[in-house]
Tab-separated table of C-alpha atoms in Angstrom:
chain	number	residue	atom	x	y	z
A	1	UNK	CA	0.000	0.000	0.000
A	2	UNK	CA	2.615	2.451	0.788
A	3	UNK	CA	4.736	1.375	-1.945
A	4	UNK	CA	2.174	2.318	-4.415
A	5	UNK	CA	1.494	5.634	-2.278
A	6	UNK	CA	5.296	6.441	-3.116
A	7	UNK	CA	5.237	5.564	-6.528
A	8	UNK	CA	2.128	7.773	-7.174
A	9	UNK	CA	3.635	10.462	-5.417
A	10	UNK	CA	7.386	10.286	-6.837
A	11	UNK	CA	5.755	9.679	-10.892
A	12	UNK	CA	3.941	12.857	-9.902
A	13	UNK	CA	6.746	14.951	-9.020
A	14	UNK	CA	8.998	13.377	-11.247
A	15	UNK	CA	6.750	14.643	-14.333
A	16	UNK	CA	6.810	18.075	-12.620
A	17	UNK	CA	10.516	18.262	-12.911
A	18	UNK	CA	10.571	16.647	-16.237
A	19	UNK	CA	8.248	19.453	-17.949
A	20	UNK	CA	10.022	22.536	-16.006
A	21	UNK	CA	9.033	25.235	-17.960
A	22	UNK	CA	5.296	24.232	-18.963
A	23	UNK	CA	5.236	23.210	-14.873
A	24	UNK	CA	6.266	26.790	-14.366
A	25	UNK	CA	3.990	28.508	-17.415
A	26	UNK	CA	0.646	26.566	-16.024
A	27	UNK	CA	1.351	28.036	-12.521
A	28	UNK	CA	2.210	31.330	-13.029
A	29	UNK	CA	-0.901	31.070	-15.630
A	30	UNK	CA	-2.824	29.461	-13.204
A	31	UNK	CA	-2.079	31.921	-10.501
A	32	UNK	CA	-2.601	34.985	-12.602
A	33	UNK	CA	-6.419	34.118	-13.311
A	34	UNK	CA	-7.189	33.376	-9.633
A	35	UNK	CA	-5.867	36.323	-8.659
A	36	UNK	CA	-7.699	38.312	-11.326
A	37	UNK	CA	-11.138	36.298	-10.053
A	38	UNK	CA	-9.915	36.501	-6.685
A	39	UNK	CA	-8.928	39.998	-6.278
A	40	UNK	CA	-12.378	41.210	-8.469
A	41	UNK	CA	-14.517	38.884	-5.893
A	42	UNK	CA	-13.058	40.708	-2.640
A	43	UNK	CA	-13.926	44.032	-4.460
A	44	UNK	CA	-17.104	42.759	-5.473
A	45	UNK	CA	-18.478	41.576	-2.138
A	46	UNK	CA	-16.843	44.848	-0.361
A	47	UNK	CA	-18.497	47.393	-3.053
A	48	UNK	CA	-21.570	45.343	-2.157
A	49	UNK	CA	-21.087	45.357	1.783
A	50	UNK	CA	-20.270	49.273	1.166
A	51	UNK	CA	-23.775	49.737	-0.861
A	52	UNK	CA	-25.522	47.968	1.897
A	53	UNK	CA	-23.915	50.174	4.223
A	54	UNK	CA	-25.323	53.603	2.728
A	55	UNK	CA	-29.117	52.722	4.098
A	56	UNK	CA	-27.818	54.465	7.669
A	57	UNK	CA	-25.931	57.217	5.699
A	58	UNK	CA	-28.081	58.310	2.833
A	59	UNK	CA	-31.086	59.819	3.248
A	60	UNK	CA	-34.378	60.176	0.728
A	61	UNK	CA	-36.052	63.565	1.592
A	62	UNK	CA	-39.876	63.883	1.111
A	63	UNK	CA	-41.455	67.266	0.527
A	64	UNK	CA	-44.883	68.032	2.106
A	65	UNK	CA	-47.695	70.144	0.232
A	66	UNK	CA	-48.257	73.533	0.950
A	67	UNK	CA	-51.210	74.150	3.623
A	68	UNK	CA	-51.534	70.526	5.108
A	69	UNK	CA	-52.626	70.876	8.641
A	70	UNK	CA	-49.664	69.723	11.067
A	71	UNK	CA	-51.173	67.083	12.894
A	72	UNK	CA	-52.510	65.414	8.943
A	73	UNK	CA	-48.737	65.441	8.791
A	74	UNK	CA	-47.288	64.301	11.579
A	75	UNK	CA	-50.007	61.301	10.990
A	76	UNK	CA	-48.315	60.743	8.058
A	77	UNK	CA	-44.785	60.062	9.407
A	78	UNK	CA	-46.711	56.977	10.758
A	79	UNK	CA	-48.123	56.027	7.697
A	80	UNK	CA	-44.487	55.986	6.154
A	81	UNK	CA	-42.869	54.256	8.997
A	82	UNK	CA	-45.440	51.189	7.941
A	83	UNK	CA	-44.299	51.028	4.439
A	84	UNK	CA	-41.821	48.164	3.828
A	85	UNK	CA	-38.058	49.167	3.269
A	86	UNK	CA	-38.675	51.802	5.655
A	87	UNK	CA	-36.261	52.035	8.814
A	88	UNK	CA	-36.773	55.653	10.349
A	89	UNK	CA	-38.646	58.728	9.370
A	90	UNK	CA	-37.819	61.787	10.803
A	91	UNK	CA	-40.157	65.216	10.528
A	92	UNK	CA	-38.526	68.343	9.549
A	93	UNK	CA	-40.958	70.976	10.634
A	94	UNK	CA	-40.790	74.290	7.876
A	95	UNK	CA	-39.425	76.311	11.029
A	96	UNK	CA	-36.973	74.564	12.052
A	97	UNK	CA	-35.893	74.023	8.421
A	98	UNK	CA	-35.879	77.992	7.922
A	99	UNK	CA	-34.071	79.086	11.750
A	100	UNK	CA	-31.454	76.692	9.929
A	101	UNK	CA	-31.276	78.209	7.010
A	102	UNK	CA	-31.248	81.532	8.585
A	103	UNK	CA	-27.933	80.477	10.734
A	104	UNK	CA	-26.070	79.053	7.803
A	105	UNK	CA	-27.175	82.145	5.294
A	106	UNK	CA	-28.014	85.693	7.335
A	107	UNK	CA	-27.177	87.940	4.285
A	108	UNK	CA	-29.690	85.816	1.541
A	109	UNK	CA	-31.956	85.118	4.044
A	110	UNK	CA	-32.830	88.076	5.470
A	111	UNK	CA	-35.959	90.425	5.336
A	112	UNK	CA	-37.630	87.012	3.770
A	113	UNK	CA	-40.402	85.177	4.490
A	114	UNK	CA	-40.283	81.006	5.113
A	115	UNK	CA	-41.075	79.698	1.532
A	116	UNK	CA	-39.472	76.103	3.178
A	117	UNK	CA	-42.670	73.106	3.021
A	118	UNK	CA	-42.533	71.043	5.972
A	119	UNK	CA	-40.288	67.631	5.039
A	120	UNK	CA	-39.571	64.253	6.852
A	121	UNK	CA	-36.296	62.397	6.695
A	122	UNK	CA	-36.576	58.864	5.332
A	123	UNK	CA	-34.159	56.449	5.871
A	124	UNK	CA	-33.693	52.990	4.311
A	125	UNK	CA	-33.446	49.285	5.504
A	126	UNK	CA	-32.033	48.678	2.356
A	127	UNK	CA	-31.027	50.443	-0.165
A	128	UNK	CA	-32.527	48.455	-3.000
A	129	UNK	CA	-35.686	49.414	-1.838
A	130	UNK	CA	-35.361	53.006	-2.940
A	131	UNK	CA	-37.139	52.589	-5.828
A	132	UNK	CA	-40.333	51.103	-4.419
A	133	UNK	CA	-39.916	53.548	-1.312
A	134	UNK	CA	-40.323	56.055	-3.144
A	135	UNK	CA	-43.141	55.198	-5.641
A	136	UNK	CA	-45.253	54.203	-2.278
A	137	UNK	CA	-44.033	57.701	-0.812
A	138	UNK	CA	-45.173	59.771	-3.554
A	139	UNK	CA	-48.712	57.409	-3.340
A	140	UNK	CA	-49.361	59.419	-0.339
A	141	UNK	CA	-51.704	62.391	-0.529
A	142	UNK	CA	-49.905	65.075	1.643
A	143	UNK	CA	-46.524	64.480	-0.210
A	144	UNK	CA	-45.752	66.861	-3.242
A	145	UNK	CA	-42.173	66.080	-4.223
A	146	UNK	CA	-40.011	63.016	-3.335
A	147	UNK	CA	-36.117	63.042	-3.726
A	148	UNK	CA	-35.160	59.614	-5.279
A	149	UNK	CA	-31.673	57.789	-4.589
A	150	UNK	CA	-31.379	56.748	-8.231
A	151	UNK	CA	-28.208	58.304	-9.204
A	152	UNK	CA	-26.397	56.966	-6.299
A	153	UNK	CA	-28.015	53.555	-7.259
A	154	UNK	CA	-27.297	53.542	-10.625
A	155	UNK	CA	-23.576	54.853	-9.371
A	156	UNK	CA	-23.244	51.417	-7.480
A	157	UNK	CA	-24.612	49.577	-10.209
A	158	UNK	CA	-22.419	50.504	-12.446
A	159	UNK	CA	-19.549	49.821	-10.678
A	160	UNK	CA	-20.568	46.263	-9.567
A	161	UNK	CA	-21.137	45.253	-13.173
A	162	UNK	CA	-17.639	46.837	-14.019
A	163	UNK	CA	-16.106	44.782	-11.078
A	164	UNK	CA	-18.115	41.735	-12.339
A	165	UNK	CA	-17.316	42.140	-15.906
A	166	UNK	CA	-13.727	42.944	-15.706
A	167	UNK	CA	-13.551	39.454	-13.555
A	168	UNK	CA	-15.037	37.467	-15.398
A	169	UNK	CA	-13.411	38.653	-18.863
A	170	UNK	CA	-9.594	39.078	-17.688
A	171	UNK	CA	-10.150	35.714	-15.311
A	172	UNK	CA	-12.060	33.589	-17.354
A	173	UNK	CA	-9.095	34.266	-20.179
A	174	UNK	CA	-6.420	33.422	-18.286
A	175	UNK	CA	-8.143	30.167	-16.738
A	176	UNK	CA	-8.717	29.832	-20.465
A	177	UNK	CA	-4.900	30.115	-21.149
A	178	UNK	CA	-3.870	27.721	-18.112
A	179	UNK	CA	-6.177	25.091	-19.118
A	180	UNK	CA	-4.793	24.692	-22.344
A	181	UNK	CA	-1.494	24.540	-20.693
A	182	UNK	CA	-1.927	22.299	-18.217
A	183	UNK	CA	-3.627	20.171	-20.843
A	184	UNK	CA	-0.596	20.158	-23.266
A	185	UNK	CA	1.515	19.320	-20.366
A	186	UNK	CA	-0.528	16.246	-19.259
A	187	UNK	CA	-0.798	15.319	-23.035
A	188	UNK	CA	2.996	15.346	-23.211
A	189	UNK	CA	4.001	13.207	-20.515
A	190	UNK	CA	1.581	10.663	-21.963
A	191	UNK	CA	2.924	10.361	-25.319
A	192	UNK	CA	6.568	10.189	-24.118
A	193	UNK	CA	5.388	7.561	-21.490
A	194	UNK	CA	2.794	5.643	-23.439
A	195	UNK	CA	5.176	2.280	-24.047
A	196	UNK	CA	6.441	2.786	-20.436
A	197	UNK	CA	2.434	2.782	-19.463
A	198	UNK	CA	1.721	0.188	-21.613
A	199	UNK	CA	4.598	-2.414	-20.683
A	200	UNK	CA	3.451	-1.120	-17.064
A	201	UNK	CA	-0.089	-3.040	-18.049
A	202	UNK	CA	0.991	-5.675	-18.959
A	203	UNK	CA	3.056	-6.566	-15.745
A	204	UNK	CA	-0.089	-6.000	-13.977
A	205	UNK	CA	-0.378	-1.963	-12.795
A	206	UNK	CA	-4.026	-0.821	-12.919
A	207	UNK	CA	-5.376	2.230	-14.826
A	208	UNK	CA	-5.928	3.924	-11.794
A	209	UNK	CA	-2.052	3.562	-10.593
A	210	UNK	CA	-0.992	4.132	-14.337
A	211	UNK	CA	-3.384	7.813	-14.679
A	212	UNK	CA	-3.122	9.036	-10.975
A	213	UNK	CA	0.349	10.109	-11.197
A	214	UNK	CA	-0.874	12.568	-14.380
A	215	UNK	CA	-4.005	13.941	-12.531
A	216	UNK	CA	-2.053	14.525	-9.207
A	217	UNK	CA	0.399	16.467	-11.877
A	218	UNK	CA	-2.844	18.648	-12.580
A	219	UNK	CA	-3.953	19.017	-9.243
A	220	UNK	CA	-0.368	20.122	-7.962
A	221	UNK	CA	-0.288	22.477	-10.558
A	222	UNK	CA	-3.818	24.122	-9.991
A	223	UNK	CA	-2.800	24.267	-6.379
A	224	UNK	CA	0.659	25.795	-6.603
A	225	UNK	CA	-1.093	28.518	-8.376
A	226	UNK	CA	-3.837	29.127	-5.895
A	227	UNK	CA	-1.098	29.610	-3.490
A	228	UNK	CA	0.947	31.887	-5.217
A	229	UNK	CA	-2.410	33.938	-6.564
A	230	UNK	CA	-3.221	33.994	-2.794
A	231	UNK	CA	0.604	35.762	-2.250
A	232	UNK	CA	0.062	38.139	-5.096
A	233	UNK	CA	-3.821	38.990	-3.277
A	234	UNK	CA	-2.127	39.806	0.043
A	235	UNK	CA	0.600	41.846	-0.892
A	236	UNK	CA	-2.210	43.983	-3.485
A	237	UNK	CA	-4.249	44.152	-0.612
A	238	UNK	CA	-1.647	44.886	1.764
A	239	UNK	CA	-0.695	47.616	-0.291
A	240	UNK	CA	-4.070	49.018	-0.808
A	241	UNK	CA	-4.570	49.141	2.951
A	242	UNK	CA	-1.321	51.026	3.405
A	243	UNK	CA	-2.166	53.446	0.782
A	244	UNK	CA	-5.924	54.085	2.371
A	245	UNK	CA	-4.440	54.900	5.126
A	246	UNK	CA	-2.262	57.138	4.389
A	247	UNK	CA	-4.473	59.321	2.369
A	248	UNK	CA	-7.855	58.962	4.526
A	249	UNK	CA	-5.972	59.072	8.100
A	250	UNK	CA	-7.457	55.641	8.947
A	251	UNK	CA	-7.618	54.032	12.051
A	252	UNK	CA	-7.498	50.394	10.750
A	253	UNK	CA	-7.701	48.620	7.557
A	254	UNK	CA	-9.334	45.161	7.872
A	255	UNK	CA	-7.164	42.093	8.096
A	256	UNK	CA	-6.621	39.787	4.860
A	257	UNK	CA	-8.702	36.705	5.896
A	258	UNK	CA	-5.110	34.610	4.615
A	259	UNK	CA	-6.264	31.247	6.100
A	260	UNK	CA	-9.352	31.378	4.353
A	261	UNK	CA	-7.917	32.813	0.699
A	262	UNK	CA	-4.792	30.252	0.776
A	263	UNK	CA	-7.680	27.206	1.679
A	264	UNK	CA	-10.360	28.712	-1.128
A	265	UNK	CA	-7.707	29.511	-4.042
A	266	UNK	CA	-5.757	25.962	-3.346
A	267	UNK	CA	-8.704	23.918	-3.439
A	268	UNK	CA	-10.025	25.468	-6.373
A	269	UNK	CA	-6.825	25.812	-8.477
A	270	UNK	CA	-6.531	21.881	-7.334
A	271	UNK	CA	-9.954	21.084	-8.409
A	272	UNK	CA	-9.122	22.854	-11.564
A	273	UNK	CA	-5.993	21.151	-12.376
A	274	UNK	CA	-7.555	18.023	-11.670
A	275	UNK	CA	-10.313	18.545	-14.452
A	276	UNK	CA	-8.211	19.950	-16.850
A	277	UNK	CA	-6.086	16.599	-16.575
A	278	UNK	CA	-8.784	14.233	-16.708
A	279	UNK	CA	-10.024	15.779	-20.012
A	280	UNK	CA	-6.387	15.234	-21.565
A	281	UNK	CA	-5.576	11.993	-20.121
A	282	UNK	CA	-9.335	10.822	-21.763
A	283	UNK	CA	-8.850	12.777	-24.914
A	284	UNK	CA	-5.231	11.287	-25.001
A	285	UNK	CA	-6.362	7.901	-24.475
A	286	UNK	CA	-9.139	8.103	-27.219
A	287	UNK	CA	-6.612	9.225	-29.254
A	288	UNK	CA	-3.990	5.840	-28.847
A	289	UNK	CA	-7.526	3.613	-29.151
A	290	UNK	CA	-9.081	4.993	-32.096
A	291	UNK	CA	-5.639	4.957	-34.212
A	292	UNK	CA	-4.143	1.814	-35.255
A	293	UNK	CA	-0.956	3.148	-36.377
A	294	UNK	CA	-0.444	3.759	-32.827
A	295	UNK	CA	-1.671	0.846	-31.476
A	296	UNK	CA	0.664	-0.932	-33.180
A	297	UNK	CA	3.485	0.963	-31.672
A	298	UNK	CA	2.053	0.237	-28.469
């Protein structure tokens, strides 16, 4: 049992050192895509935590009709507190909103009479709920204007679907490129090995300890670039942090979640590898079956 352990395990690395440069191509390949899909996840899901975040900070100000009784308004702060999406609503009575104004602007404001409507404050659970906030806020009978949150939405939006696209263009390419490379290298070490596999049958070794050398090649591959596209992700991120900080005075910049990044990226550039060489080593196979020229130099 552990004989055939070691002899998996040395074939393995042996056809690593044997194909040196397409070993080192398909990881540096490898590692460049994950990085791309890695890094443009982590600013995905933190543009998305940041978008969530703006409910608390961003507020959608509703304008009140001219001559509606005070208490028909202040029974309409309840109303709006019931709709759906709806975390706080806050009344801005016209005179407060004008002493205000009178503070911040004595020169303008002046000699003039309060043209300010009364207006609440409404702020969001969620800030994809703007848009049917606000259609249920301007349903209401007292309200005459309602500032929508679309610009900053479609602000957000935009950038998530630049995040997402840029990912999944640059990324997919590259996993693209490092499939076809760690295909050709698997296909390689097949055809110079095919008579050594084949007298290797015949002596009694089973397909399985014949192929696993080839798909642990894959897998060792895949997962050497996960963990160098997990090295290139800290230091960018590192980097990033230091550079926020500087420039916004900072008191922190979150911690790279390392542990978790080295465990995704490995596992994936593994599970990667791993397909990539069971397509060649089936295609490769086909290939030696279906031609009888090369059977017969089997």
């Amino acid at each position: 049992m552990f004989d055939r352990i070691e002899f998996i395990l040395g074939e393995a690395f042996s056809a690593l050192r044997r194909n040196t440069w397409m070993t080192f191509a398909a990881v540096t390949t490898a590692a460049i895509a994950l990085f791309l899909l890695g890094g443009m996840t982590m600013a995905y899901l933190s543009v998305s935590r940041y978008a969530n975040s703006l409910s608390d900070r961003l507020v959608m100000r509703v304008f009140v009709k001219e001559g509606i009784p005070r208490p028909q308004v202040e029974a309409t702060a309840q109303t709006m507190r019931q709709i759906p999406g709806v975390k706080k609503v806050v009344l801005i009575p016209r005179e407060a909103a004008w002493k205000k104004k009178q503070a911040e602007m004595p020169e303008i404001t002046a000699g003039l009479e309060n043209p300010l409507p009364d207006a609440f404050n409404v702020t969001l659970s969620d800030l994809k709920s703007a848009p049917t906030v606000a259609t249920e806020l301007e349903k209401l009978p007292v309200v005459e204007k309602v500032n929508r949150l679309s610009e900053v939405q479609d602000l957000l939006a935009s950038i998530i679907a630049l995040i997402r696209g840029l990912g999944l263009g640059l990324g997919g390419l590259m996993l693209v490129t490092s499939a076809v490379l760690i295909y050709n290298a698997i296909r390689l070490t097949i055809v110079a090995r095919w008579r050594e596999m084949k007298i290797m049958r015949l002596v009694g070794a089973t397909r399985a300890t014949i192929i696993t050398p080839m798909l642990l090649e894959g897998m060792i591959q895949g997962a050497l670039g996960g963990a160098l596209a997990m090295g290139l992700l800290w230091g960018a991120y590192s980097g990033l942090g230091r550079l926020v900080t500087s420039l916004a005075a900072l008191g922190s910049w979150p911690a790279f979640p390392a542990g978790t990044a080295l465990g995704i990226l490995m596992a994936t550039g593994a599970a990667y590898g791993l397909l990539c060489s069971v397509l060649a080593v089936t295609e490769q196979e086909s290939t030696f079956t279906a031609d009888p020229r090369r059977q017969g130099n089997r």
